Amino acid sequence: GAITSAVETANVLGLLVNPSATGRVYDAYFTTNLVSGTWTAYGLVVTGNGNSLTLFVTNNAASRSYRSAVTLP
């Protein structure tokens, strides 16, 4: 699934992934420069369940862009 929406509250960013795949592991990646193409894993380990899931990013910075990635456990 892809990030379908994002909501920020008190410097915590919630990235909604919809749908998720059962048994797959999701993480958020961020970059501060979309031109360079350097993406850094945020280090979340959220297992998909077939429904939507939220990746919570703390200490969000205004200059960051995010994407999700999915891997096998």
N, CA, C and O of each residue as an XYZ file, in Angstrom:
292
protein
N       0.813     -1.184      0.000
C       0.000      0.000      0.000
C       0.856      1.248      0.000
O       2.041      1.223      0.331
N       0.242      2.294     -0.367
C       0.905      3.594     -0.417
C       0.393      4.488      0.702
O      -0.676      4.248      1.264
N       1.164      5.519      1.019
C       0.689      6.513      1.981
C      -0.464      7.259      1.322
O      -0.297      7.887      0.276
N      -1.638      7.180      1.949
C      -2.810      7.820      1.371
C      -3.173      9.129      2.044
O      -3.889      9.947      1.466
N      -2.684      9.339      3.265
C      -2.895     10.620      3.934
C      -1.906     10.759      5.074
O      -1.301      9.782      5.514
N      -1.751     11.982      5.544
C      -0.848     12.286      6.650
C      -1.502     13.328      7.547
O      -2.088     14.298      7.066
N      -1.395     13.116      8.859
C      -1.947     14.046      9.838
C      -0.888     14.302     10.889
O      -0.293     13.361     11.414
N      -0.642     15.585     11.206
C       0.361     15.932     12.219
C      -0.314     16.557     13.419
O      -1.154     17.447     13.285
N       0.068     16.076     14.611
C      -0.418     16.615     15.873
C       0.747     16.655     16.846
O       1.382     15.628     17.089
N       1.036     17.807     17.401
C       2.081     17.963     18.426
C       3.398     17.316     18.001
O       4.008     16.577     18.774
N       3.830     17.592     16.786
C       5.114     17.122     16.265
C       5.183     15.604     16.057
O       6.271     15.039     15.948
N       4.016     14.949     16.004
C       3.933     13.531     15.645
C       3.152     13.444     14.349
O       2.036     13.953     14.244
N       3.750     12.797     13.368
C       3.132     12.674     12.052
C       2.595     11.259     11.894
O       3.331     10.287     12.062
N       1.318     11.145     11.573
C       0.700      9.851     11.307
C       0.546      9.672      9.809
O      -0.153     10.447      9.156
N       1.197      8.647      9.257
C       1.137      8.358      7.825
C       0.238      7.148      7.631
O       0.577      6.052      8.077
N      -0.898      7.326      6.977
C      -1.859      6.248      6.762
C      -1.482      5.462      5.519
O      -1.370      6.026      4.430
N      -1.287      4.164      5.680
C      -0.994      3.259      4.570
C      -2.257      2.433      4.340
O      -2.757      1.785      5.260
N      -2.771      2.458      3.108
C      -4.030      1.776      2.838
C      -4.045      1.225      1.424
O      -3.883      1.988      0.472
N      -4.235     -0.072      1.260
C      -4.311     -1.089      2.307
C      -2.921     -1.622      2.629
O      -1.958     -1.349      1.913
N      -2.830     -2.380      3.706
C      -1.580     -3.068      4.029
C      -1.713     -4.525      3.597
O      -2.822     -5.026      3.408
N      -0.584     -5.195      3.443
C      -0.578     -6.610      3.076
C      -0.311     -7.446      4.321
O       0.614     -7.158      5.080
N      -1.105     -8.461      4.527
C      -0.963     -9.333      5.690
C       0.427     -9.967      5.729
O       0.900    -10.519      4.735
N       1.072     -9.876      6.894
C       2.367    -10.506      7.085
C       3.554     -9.747      6.526
O       4.682    -10.229      6.629
N       3.346     -8.592      5.945
C       4.450     -7.781      5.438
C       4.808     -6.726      6.486
O       3.972     -6.349      7.308
N       6.059     -6.251      6.450
C       6.538     -5.272      7.422
C       6.689     -3.917      6.734
O       7.267     -3.820      5.651
N       6.169     -2.885      7.369
C       6.166     -1.531      6.818
C       7.086     -0.619      7.605
O       7.250     -0.767      8.816
N       7.685      0.331      6.893
C       8.533      1.348      7.507
C       8.339      2.648      6.739
O       7.897      2.640      5.590
N       8.667      3.751      7.371
C       8.654      5.056      6.708
C      10.093      5.433      6.379
O      11.006      5.177      7.164
N      10.286      6.036      5.229
C      11.589      6.558      4.817
C      11.442      8.057      4.640
O      10.377      8.537      4.250
N      12.507      8.802      4.923
C      12.432     10.254      4.770
C      13.645     10.783      4.031
O      14.707     10.161      3.994
N      13.450     11.954      3.443
C      14.536     12.685      2.803
C      14.309     14.172      3.040
O      13.175     14.611      3.233
N      15.367     14.927      3.024
C      15.263     16.382      3.115
C      15.544     17.027      1.768
O      15.481     18.249      1.633
N      15.856     16.198      0.762
C      16.157     16.719     -0.561
C      15.625     15.743     -1.608
O      16.237     14.704     -1.859
N      14.501     16.070     -2.212
C      13.883     15.180     -3.193
C      14.727     15.016     -4.451
O      14.554     14.040     -5.181
N      15.632     15.949     -4.716
C      16.468     15.875     -5.914
C      17.592     14.849     -5.740
O      17.938     14.149     -6.692
N      18.163     14.753     -4.536
C      19.319     13.869     -4.327
C      18.954     12.391     -4.375
O      19.792     11.558     -4.722
N      17.711     12.058     -4.031
C      17.296     10.666     -4.047
C      17.792      9.839     -2.880
O      17.666      8.615     -2.911
N      18.355     10.464     -1.841
C      18.829      9.745     -0.671
C      17.697      9.641      0.344
O      17.251     10.646      0.898
N      17.235      8.409      0.582
C      16.150      8.152      1.528
C      16.699      7.382      2.720
O      17.502      6.465      2.549
N      16.272      7.745      3.927
C      16.732      7.112      5.156
C      15.565      6.420      5.842
O      14.499      7.012      6.012
N      15.767      5.157      6.240
C      14.722      4.423      6.958
C      14.518      5.050      8.328
O      15.480      5.385      9.020
N      13.252      5.205      8.714
C      12.949      5.763     10.023
C      13.134      4.712     11.122
O      13.391      5.059     12.274
N      13.006      3.431     10.770
C      13.243      2.362     11.741
C      11.991      1.801     12.388
O      12.066      1.170     13.442
N      10.844      2.023     11.772
C       9.603      1.460     12.290
C       9.482      0.005     11.849
O       9.978     -0.369     10.786
N       8.832     -0.801     12.653
C       8.534     -2.169     12.275
C       7.051     -2.377     12.563
O       6.662     -2.709     13.683
N       6.228     -2.175     11.532
C       4.782     -2.299     11.677
C       4.324     -3.399     10.728
O       4.537     -3.309      9.519
N       3.696     -4.436     11.274
C       3.264     -5.570     10.465
C       1.862     -5.325      9.917
O       0.945     -4.953     10.650
N       1.718     -5.543      8.611
C       0.433     -5.358      7.964
C      -0.563     -6.431      8.357
O      -0.195     -7.551      8.709
N      -1.851     -6.055      8.287
C      -2.911     -6.987      8.668
C      -4.012     -7.076      7.609
O      -5.069     -7.653      7.863
N      -3.772     -6.511      6.429
C      -4.779     -6.520      5.373
C      -5.680     -5.302      5.382
O      -6.413     -5.064      4.421
N      -5.634     -4.533      6.447
C      -6.418     -3.300      6.564
C      -5.481     -2.107      6.497
O      -4.287     -2.265      6.243
N      -6.009     -0.926      6.722
C      -5.141      0.250      6.771
C      -4.334      0.219      8.062
O      -4.753     -0.376      9.055
N      -3.171      0.867      8.036
C      -2.349      0.996      9.229
C      -1.723      2.378      9.238
O      -1.628      3.041      8.205
N      -1.297      2.802     10.421
C      -0.692      4.120     10.557
C       0.745      3.976     11.028
O       1.031      3.275     11.999
N       1.646      4.653     10.319
C       3.045      4.734     10.720
C       3.216      6.049     11.476
O       3.000      7.120     10.908
N       3.600      5.980     12.743
C       3.750      7.187     13.554
C       5.207      7.626     13.562
O       6.088      6.877     13.984
N       5.452      8.838     13.095
C       6.786      9.434     13.024
C       6.851     10.533     14.072
O       6.104     11.508     14.002
N       7.748     10.375     15.048
C       7.917     11.408     16.066
C       9.039     12.347     15.648
O       9.865     11.990     14.807
N       9.076     13.514     16.213
C      10.091     14.525     15.903
C      10.113     14.860     14.416
O      11.178     14.955     13.805
N       8.936     15.037     13.848
C       8.836     15.401     12.439
C       9.487     16.756     12.204
O       9.363     17.665     13.025
N      10.173     16.883     11.092
C      10.794     18.154     10.701
C      10.068     18.688      9.474
O       9.703     17.920      8.583
N       9.863     19.971      9.425
C       9.095     20.592      8.343
C       9.700     20.350      6.965
O       8.976     20.344      5.969
N      10.996     20.154      6.893
C      11.659     20.025      5.597
C      11.761     18.581      5.103
O      12.440     18.327      4.108
N      11.104     17.631      5.773
C      11.192     16.228      5.379
C      10.037     15.823      4.455
O       8.907     16.295      4.585
N      10.367     14.941      3.528
C       9.365     14.272      2.705
C       9.416     12.800      3.064
O      10.484     12.278      3.385
N       8.268     12.118      3.015
C       8.182     10.731      3.450
C       7.646      9.824      2.362
O       6.907     10.258      1.479
N       8.031      8.553      2.438
C       7.439      7.494      1.627
C       7.436      6.231      2.478
O       8.169      6.128      3.462
N       6.605      5.279      2.087
C       6.559      4.015      2.813
C       7.284      2.951      1.996
O       7.466      3.077      0.785
N       7.692      1.895      2.708
C       8.320      0.742      2.060
C       7.806     -0.502      2.758
O       7.507     -0.478      3.952
N       7.706     -1.572      2.016
C       7.217     -2.839      2.557
C       8.234     -3.933      2.275
O       8.796     -4.002      1.182
N       8.471     -4.794      3.271
C       9.415     -5.896      3.110
C       8.805     -7.167      3.685
O       7.775     -7.125      4.359
N       9.447     -8.290      3.413
C       9.085     -9.541      4.056
C       9.675     -9.540      5.458
O      10.725     -8.939      5.684
N       9.013    -10.207      6.405
C       9.560    -10.240      7.784
C      10.869    -11.009      7.855
O      11.456    -11.131      8.931
